[in-house]
Coordinates of C-alpha atoms and ligand atoms in Angstrom, one line a residue:
X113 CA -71.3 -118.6 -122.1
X114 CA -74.3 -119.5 -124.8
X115 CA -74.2 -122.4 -127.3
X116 CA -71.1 -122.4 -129.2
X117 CA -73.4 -124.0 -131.8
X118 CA -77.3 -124.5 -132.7
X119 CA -76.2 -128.2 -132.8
X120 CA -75.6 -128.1 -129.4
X121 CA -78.9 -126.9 -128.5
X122 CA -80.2 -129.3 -131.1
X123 CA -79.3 -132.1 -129.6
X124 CA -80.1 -131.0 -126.1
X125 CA -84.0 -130.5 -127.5
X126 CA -84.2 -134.2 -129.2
X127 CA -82.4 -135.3 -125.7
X128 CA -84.5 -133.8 -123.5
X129 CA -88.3 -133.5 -125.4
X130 CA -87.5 -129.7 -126.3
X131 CA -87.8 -130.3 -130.3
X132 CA -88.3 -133.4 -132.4
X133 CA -87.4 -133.9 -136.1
X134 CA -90.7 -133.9 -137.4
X135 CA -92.2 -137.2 -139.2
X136 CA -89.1 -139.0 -138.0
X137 CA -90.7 -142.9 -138.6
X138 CA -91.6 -141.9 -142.0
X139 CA -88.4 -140.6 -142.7
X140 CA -89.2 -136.9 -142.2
X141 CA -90.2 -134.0 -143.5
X142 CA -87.4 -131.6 -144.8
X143 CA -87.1 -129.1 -141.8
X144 CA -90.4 -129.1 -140.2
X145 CA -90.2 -129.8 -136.5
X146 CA -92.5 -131.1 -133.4
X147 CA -92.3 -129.6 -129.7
X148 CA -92.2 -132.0 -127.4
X149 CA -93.5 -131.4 -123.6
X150 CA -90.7 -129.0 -122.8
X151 CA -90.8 -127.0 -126.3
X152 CA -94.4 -126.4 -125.9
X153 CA -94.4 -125.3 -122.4
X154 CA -91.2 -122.7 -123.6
X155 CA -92.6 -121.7 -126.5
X156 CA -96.2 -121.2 -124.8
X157 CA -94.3 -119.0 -122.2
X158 CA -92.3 -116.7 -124.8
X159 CA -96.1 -116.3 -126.7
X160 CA -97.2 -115.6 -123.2
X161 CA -94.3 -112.9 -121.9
X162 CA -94.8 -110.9 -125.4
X163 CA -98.8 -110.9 -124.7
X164 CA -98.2 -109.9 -121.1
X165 CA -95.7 -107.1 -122.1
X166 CA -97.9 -105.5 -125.5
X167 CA -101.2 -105.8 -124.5
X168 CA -101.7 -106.5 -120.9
X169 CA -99.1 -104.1 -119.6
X170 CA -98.9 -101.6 -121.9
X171 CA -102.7 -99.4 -122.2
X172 CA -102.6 -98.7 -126.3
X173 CA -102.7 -102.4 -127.4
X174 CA -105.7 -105.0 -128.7
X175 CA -105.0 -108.5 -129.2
X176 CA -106.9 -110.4 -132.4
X177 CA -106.5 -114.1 -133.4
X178 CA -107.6 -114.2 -137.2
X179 CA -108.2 -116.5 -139.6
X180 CA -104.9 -118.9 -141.0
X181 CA -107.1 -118.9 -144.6
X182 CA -108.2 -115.3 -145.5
X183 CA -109.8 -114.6 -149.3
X184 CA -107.3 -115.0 -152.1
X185 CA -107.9 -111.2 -152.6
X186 CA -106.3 -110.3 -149.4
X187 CA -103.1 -111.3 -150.7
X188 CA -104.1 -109.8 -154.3
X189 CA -104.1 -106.4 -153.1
X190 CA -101.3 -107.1 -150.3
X191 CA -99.6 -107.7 -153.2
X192 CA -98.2 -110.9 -152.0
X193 CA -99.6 -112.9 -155.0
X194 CA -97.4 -110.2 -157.5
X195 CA -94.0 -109.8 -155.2
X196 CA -93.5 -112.5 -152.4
X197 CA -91.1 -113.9 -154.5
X198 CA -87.5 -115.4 -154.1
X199 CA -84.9 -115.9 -156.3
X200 CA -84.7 -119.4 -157.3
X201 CA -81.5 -120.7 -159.0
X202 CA -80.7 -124.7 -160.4
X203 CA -77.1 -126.3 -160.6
X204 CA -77.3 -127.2 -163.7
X205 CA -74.9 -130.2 -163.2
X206 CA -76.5 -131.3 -160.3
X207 CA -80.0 -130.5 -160.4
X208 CA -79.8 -128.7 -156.7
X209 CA -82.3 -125.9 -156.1
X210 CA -81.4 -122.7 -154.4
X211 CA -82.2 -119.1 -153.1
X212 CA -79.8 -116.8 -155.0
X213 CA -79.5 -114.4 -152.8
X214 CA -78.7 -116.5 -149.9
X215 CA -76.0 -118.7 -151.9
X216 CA -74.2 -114.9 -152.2
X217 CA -75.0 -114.1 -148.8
X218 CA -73.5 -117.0 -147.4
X219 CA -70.6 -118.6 -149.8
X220 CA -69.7 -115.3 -151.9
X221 CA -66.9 -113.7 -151.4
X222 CA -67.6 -111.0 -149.5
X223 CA -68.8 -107.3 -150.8
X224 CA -70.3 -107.3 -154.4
X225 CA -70.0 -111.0 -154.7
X226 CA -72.1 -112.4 -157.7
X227 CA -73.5 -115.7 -158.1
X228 CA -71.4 -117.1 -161.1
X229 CA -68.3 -116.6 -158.5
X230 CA -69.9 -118.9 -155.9
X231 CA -69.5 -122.7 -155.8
X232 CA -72.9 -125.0 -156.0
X233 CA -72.5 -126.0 -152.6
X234 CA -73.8 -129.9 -153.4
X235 CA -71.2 -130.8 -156.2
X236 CA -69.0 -127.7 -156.7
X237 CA -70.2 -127.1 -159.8
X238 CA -69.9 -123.0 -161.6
X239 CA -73.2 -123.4 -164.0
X240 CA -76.1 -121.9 -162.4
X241 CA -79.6 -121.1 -164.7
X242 CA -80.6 -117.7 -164.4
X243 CA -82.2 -116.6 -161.4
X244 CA -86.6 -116.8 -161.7
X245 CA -89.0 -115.7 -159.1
X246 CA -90.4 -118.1 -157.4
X247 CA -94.1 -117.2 -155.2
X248 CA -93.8 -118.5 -151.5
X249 CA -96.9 -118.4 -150.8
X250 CA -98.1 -122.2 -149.6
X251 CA -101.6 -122.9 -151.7
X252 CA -104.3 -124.8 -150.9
X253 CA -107.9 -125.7 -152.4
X254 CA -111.5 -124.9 -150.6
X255 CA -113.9 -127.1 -150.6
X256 CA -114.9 -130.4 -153.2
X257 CA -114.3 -128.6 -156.5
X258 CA -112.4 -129.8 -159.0
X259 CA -108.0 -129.3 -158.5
X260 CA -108.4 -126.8 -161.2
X261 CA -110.7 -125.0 -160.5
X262 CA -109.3 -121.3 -159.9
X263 CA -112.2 -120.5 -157.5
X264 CA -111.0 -122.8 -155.1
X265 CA -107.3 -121.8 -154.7
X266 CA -106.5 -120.1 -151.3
X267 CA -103.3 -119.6 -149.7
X268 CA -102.1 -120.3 -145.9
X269 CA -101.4 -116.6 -144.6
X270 CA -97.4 -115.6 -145.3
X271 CA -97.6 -113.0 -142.5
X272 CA -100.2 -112.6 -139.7
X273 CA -100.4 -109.2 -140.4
X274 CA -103.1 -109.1 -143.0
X275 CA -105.7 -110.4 -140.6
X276 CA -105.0 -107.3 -138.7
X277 CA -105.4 -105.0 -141.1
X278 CA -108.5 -106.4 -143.0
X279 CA -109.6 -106.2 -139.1
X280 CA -108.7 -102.9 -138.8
X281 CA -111.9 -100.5 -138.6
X282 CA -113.8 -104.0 -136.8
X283 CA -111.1 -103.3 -133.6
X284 CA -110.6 -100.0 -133.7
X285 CA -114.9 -99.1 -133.7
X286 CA -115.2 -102.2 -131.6
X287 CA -112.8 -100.8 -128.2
X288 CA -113.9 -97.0 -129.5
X289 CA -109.9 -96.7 -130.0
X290 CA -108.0 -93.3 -130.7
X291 CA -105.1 -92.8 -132.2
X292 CA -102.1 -94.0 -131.7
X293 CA -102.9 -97.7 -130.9
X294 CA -101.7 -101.0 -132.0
X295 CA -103.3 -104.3 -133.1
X296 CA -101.5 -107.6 -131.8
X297 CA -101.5 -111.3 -133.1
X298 CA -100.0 -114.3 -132.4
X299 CA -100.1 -117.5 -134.8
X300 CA -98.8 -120.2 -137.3
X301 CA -97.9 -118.7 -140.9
X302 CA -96.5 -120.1 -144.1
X303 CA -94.0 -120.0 -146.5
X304 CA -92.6 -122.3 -149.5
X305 CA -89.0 -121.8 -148.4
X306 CA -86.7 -122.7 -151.3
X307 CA -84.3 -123.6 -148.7
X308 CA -85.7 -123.9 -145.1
X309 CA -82.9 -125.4 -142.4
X310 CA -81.0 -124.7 -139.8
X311 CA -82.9 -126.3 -137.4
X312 CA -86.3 -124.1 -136.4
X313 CA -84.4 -120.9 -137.4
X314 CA -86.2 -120.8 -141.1
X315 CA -88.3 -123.9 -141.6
X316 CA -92.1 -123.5 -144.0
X317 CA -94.4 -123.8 -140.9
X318 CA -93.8 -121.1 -138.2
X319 CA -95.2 -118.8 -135.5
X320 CA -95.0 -115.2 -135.7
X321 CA -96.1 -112.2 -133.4
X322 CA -96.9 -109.4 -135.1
X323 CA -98.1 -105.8 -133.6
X324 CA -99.5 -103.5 -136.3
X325 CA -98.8 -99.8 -134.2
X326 CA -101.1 -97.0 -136.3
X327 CA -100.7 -93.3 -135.8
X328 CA -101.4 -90.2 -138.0
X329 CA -100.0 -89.6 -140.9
X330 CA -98.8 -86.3 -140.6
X331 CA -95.3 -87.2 -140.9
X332 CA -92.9 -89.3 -141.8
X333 CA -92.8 -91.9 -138.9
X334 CA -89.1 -93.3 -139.5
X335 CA -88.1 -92.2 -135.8
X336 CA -90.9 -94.9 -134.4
X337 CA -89.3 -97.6 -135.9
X338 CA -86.4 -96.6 -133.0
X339 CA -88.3 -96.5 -130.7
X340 CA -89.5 -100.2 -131.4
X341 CA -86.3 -100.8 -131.8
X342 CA -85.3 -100.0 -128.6
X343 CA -88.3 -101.6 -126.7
X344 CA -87.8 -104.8 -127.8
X345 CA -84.3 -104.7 -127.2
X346 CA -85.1 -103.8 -123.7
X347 CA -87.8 -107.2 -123.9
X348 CA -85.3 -109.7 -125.5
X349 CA -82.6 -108.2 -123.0
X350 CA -84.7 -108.0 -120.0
X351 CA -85.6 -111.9 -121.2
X352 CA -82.0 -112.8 -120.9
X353 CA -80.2 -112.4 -124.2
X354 CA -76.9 -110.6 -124.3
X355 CA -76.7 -107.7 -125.5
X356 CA -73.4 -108.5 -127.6
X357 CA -75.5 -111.5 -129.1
X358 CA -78.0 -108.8 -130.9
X359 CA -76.8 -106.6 -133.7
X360 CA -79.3 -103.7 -135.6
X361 CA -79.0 -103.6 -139.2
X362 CA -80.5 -101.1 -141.1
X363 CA -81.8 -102.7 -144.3
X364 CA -80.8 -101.0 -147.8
X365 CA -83.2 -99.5 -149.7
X366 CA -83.0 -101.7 -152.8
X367 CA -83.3 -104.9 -150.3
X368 CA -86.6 -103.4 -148.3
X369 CA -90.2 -105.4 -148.8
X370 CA -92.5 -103.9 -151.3
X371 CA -94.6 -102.2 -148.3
X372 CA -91.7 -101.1 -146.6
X373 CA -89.9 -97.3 -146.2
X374 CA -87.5 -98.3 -143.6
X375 CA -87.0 -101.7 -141.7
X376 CA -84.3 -102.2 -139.3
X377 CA -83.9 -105.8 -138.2
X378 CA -82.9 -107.1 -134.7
X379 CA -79.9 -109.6 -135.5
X380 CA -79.3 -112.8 -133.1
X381 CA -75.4 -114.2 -133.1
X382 CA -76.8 -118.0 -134.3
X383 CA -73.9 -118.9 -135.5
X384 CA -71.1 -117.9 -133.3
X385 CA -69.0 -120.7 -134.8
X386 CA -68.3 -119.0 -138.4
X387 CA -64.7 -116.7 -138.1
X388 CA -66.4 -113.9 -139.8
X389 CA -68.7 -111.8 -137.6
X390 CA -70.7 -110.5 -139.9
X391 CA -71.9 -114.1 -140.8
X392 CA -72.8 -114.4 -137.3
X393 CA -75.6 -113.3 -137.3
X394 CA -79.2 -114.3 -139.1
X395 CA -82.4 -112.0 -138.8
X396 CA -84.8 -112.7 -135.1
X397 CA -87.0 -110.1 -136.2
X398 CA -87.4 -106.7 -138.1
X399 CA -89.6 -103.2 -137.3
X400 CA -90.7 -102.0 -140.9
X401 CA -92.4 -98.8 -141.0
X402 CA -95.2 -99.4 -143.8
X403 CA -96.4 -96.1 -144.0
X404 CA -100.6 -96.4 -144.9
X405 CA -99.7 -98.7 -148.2
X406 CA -102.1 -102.2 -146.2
X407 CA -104.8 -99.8 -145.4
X408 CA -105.1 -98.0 -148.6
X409 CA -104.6 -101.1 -150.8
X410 CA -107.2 -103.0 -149.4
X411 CA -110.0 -99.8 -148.9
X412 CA -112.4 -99.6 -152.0
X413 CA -111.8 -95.2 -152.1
X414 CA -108.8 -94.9 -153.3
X415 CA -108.4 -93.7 -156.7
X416 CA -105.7 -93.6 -159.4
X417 CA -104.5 -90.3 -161.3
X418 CA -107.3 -90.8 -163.9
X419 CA -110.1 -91.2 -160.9
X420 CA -110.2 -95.3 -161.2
X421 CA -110.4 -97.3 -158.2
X422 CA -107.5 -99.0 -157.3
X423 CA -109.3 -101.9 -155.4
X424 CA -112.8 -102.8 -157.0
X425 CA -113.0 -105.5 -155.2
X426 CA -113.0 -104.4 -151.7
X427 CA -116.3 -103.3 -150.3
X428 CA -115.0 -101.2 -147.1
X429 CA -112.6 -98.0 -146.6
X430 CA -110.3 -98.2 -143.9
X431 CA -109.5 -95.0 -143.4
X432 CA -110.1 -93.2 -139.7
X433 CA -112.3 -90.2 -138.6
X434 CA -110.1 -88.2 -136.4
X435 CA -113.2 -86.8 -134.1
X436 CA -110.9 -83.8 -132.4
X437 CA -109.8 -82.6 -136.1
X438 CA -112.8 -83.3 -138.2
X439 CA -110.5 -85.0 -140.8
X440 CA -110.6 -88.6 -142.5
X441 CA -107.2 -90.2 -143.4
X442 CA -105.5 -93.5 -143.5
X443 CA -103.2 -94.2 -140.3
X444 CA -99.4 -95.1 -141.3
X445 CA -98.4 -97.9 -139.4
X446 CA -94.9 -99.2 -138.2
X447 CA -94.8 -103.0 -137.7
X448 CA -92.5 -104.9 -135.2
X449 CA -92.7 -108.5 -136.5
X450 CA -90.9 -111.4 -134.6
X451 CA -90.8 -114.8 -134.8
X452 CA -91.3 -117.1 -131.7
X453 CA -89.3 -120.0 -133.0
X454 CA -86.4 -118.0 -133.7
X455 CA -86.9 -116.5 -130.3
X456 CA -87.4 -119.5 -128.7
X457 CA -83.9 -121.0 -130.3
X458 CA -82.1 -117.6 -129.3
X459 CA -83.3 -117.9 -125.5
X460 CA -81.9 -121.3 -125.8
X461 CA -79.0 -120.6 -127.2
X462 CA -78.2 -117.4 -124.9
X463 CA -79.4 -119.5 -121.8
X464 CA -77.1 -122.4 -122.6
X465 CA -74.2 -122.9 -120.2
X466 CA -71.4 -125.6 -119.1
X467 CA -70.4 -126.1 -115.5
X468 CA -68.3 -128.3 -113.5
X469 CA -69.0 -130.4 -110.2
X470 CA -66.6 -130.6 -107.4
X471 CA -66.3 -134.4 -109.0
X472 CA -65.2 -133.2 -112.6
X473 CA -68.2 -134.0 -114.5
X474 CA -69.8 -131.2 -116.7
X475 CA -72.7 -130.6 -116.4
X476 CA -75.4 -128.3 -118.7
X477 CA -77.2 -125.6 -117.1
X478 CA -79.8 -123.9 -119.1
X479 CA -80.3 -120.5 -117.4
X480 CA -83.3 -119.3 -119.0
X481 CA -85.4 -116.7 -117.6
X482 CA -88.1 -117.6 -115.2
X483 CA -90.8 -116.3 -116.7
X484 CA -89.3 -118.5 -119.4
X485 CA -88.6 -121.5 -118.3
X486 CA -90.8 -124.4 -118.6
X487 CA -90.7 -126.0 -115.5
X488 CA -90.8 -123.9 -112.7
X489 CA -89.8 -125.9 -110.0
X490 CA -89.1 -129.5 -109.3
X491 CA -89.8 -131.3 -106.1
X492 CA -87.6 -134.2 -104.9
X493 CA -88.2 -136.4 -102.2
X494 CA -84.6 -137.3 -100.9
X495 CA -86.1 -141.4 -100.0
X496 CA -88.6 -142.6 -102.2
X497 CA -89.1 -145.3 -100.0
X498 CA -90.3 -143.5 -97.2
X499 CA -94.0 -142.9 -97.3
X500 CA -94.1 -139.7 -95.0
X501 CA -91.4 -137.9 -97.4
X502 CA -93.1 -139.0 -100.5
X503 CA -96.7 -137.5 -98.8
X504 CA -94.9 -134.7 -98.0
X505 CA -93.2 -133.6 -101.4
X506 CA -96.4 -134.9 -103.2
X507 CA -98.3 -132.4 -100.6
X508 CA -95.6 -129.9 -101.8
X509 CA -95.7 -130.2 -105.3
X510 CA -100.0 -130.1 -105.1
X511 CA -99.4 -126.6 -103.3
X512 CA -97.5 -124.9 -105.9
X513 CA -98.8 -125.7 -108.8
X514 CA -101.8 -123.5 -109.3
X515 CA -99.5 -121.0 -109.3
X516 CA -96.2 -122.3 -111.0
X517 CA -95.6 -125.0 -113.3
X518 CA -94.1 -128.1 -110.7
X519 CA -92.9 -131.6 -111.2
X520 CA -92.3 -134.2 -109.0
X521 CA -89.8 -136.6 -109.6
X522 CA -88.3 -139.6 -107.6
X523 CA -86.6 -141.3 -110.5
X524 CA -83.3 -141.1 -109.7
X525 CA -80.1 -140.3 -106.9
X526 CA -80.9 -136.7 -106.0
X527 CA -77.3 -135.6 -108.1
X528 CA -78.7 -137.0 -111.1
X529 CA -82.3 -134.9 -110.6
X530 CA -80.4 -131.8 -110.3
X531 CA -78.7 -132.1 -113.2
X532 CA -81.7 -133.0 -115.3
X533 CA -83.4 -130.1 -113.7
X534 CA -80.2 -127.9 -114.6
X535 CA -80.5 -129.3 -118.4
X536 CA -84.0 -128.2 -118.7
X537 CA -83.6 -125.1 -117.0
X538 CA -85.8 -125.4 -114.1
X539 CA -85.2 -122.6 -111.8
X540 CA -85.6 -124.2 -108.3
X541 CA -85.5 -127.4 -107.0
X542 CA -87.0 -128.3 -103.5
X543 CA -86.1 -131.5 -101.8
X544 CA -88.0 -133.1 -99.0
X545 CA -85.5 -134.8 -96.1
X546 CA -85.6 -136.6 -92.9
X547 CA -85.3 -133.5 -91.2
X548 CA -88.5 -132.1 -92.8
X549 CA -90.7 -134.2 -91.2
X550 CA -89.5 -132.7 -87.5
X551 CA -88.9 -129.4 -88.7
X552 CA -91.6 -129.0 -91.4
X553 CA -88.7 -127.3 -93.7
X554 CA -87.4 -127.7 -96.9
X555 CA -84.3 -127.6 -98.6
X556 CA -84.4 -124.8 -102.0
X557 CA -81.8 -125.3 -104.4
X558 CA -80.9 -122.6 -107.0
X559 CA -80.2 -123.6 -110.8
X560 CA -77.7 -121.1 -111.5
X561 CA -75.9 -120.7 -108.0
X562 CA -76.0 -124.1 -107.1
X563 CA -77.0 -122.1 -103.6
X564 CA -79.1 -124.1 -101.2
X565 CA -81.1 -122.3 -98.3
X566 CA -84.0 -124.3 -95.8
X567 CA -87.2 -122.8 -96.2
X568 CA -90.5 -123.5 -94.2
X569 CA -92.9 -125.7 -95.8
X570 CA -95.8 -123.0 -95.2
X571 CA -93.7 -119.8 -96.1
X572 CA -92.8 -121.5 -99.4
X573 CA -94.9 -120.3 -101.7
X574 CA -95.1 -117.1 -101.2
X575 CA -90.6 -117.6 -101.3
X576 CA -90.8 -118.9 -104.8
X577 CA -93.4 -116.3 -106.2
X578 CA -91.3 -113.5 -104.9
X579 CA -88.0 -115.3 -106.5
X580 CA -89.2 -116.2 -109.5
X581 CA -91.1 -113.1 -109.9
X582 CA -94.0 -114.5 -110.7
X583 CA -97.1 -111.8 -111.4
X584 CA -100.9 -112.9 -112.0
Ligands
GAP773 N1 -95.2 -109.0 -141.5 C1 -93.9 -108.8 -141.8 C2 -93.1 -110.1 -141.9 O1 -93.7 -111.1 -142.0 P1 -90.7 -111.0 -142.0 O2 -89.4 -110.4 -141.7 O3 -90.8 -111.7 -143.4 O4 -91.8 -109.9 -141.8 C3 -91.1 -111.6 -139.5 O5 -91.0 -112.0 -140.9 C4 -90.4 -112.7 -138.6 O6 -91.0 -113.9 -138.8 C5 -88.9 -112.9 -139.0 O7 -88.1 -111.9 -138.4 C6 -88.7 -114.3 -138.3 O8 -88.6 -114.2 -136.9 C7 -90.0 -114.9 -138.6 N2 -89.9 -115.8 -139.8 C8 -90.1 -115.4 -141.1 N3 -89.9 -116.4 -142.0 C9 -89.6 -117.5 -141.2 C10 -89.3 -118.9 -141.5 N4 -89.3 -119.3 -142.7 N5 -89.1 -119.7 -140.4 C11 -89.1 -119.2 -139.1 N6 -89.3 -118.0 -138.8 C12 -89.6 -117.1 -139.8

């Protein structure tokens, strides 16, 4: 089974130190949200497995880590500052603020819907003011100048994508790169949501990781967005989510960003709850293919029909010198752009399983993937009281954890550890007996079997590496 709800999984995170309302003693702070010390380790892992899997295992990727605050003009000539806008609607009657097109989206009546037939969903009210655009981009101010001072307004980065292309030429002349090749980054971004919620699914402050792929513009590149496609459906499968949970949609061409030809967006089932399928499912990340439209915009060369610069402002070109065909041109690029909190919240979901004991009780097993899950393995001494078992399971623990992430824990009868090992989703749990000291075994349960198998104390290691599949 997954989550029947994100609910669920909500309340597992506050329960367990996944996921904390953020700001909670001063009341909060509308949808922005704190990892405790399992959400950090999970969330560092899922930053980690992407990494590992683009630019460590693969032979045509870069990494870069730019800055959060670029110059304004990065996002003049991105043209976020003109069209990174949402629709922004009032009740009048009420006074509640909305997006427009997600008020259709999710209370109008299905196909061609408009807004005047959807209810305000605060008081009920049918009077809405006409839709405005409304800039997402989060401002801030550089430096002691004065508030007004224009000079001094900057914006925190919408997209992580920018700092890869402004970085463009510095990476590819840099590694001596040839095309085709892509440009990764990880890190925080921001937007003004209108309405963030949902838990960590859309909230202001969020991580994305973003792979900029660049190859020659000879043709159109709409069948690379497949292929994307189809590679991170192989990652998010191979990472444990269902296939049935995912769903492609193909945006329409009058809903596609300004940059974009083609985008096709990988759909997670978050809300399994509502009857209607297709409201299911919310975007976990999209592949747009945006042609050479970053490059050119932000290169000082190119020209307008009457021979006028486009960008005066910019002092480099980023266009590439083929060396094999002598030619100069600017590289189209297809973009796979995900988001690692509304990957981390799918894995949890997907991962999130009931089970009963021989006694009755349910229990919650979180089977997330080992290269997932936060803890690795847990180490129980079966009698705290006994000082050779505690030396022995401390010994244990001190073994394994240069190489996995291992806890040791003694707080509890060893049917309540395993089931707060189960709700956290640690993989394997290893408890220390009487019988170990005489036989120098130890006992390795399994999370999602409830399977237990004795394993020598000095072949252990190298057991749990191989089962967890653990790489350096
Ligand atoms: N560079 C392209 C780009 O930013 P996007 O579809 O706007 O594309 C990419 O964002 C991904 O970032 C989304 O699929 C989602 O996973 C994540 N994301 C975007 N806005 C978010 C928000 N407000 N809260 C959480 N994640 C968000």
């Amino acid at each position: 089974m997954a989550a029947p709800n994100i609910e669920t999984v909500v309340s597992l995170s506050k329960r367990r130190g996944f996921v904390f309302p953020s700001s909670e003693i001063y009341g909060g702070l509308g949808s922005a949200w704190d990892y405790g010390p399992l959400g950090v380790e999970l969330a560092n892992n899922v930053k980690r497995a992407w990494w590992r899997w683009l630019v460590y295992e693969r032979d045509d990727i870069e990494g870069v880590d730019s800055s959060i605050i670029l110059n304004r003009l990065v996002w003049k000539y991105s043209e976020h500052e003109a069209t990174f806008n949402d629709p922004l609607v009032d009740c009048r009657k009420c006074q509640g603020r909305f997006r427009a097109d997600k008020l259709v989206e999710e209370f109008g009546a299905g196909e061609g819907a408009d807004l005047a037939s959807v209810a305000c969903p605060k008081c009920g009210a049918h009077d809405w003011t006409e839709p405005r655009p409304f800039n997402m981009m989060l401002e801030t101010r550089l430096g002691a100048v004065a508030e007004d001072d224009p000079a001094s307004l900057a914006y925190l980065r919408p997209e992580t994508a920018q700092g890869i292309f402004i970085n463009f030429l510095n990476v590819q002349t840099t590694t001596r790169r040839k095309l085709p090749f892509g440009i990764a980054q990880v890190g925080k971004s921001f937007r003004n949501e209108v309405t963030p919620g949902n838990f960590i699914l859309r909230t202001r402050e969020f991580e994305q990781m973003e792979m900029e792929y660049f190859v020659r513009p000879d043709a159109e590149h709409f069948q690379l967005v497949d292929y994307w496609v189809e590679q991170y459906m192989g990652w998010y499968t191979g990472l444990g989510l269902a296939r049935e949970n995912l769903y492609l949609y193909e945006v329409p061409q009058e809903k596609l960003a300004h940059y974009s030809r083609r985008t096709v967006d990988i759909m997670y089932r978050y809300f399994p709850e509502r009857p209607e399928a297709e409201r299911q499912f919310e975007e976990l990340m999209g592949i747009a293919y945006r042609t050479d439209f970053d490059l050119r915009q932000h290169s000082n060369k190119p020209e307008d029909a009457e021979g006028k610069r486009r960008n005066p402002d910019s002092t480099a070109d980023l266009s590439y010198f083929d060396e094999a065909a002598k030619e100069r041109f600017y590289p189209h690029v297809v973009e796979p752009a995900s988001g690692v909190n509304r990957s981390l919240l799918a894995f949890m979901m997907d991962a999130y399983d009931e089970r009963t004991t021989d006694k009755g009780e349910k229990r919650v097993v979180l089977k997330l993937h080992p290269e997932l899950a936060p803890i690795k393995v847990a180490v129980l001494p079966l009698a705290k009281n006994k000082p050779e078992i505690v030396s022995m399971a401390r010994a244990v623990k001190a073994e394994l954890q240069p190489s996995m992430r291992t806890v040791y824990d003694d707080t509890g009868g060893i049917g309540k550890l395993y089931a707060r090992q189960d709700e956290i989703g640690t993989p394997f749990c290893v408890t220390v007996d009487h019988q170990s000291l005489e036989d120098e075994a130890v006992t390795v349960r399994d999370r999602d079997t409830w399977g237990q198998e004795r394993v020598k104390a000095s072949e252990l290691g190298e057991y749990l590496k191989k089962r967890l599949g653990i790489r350096c």
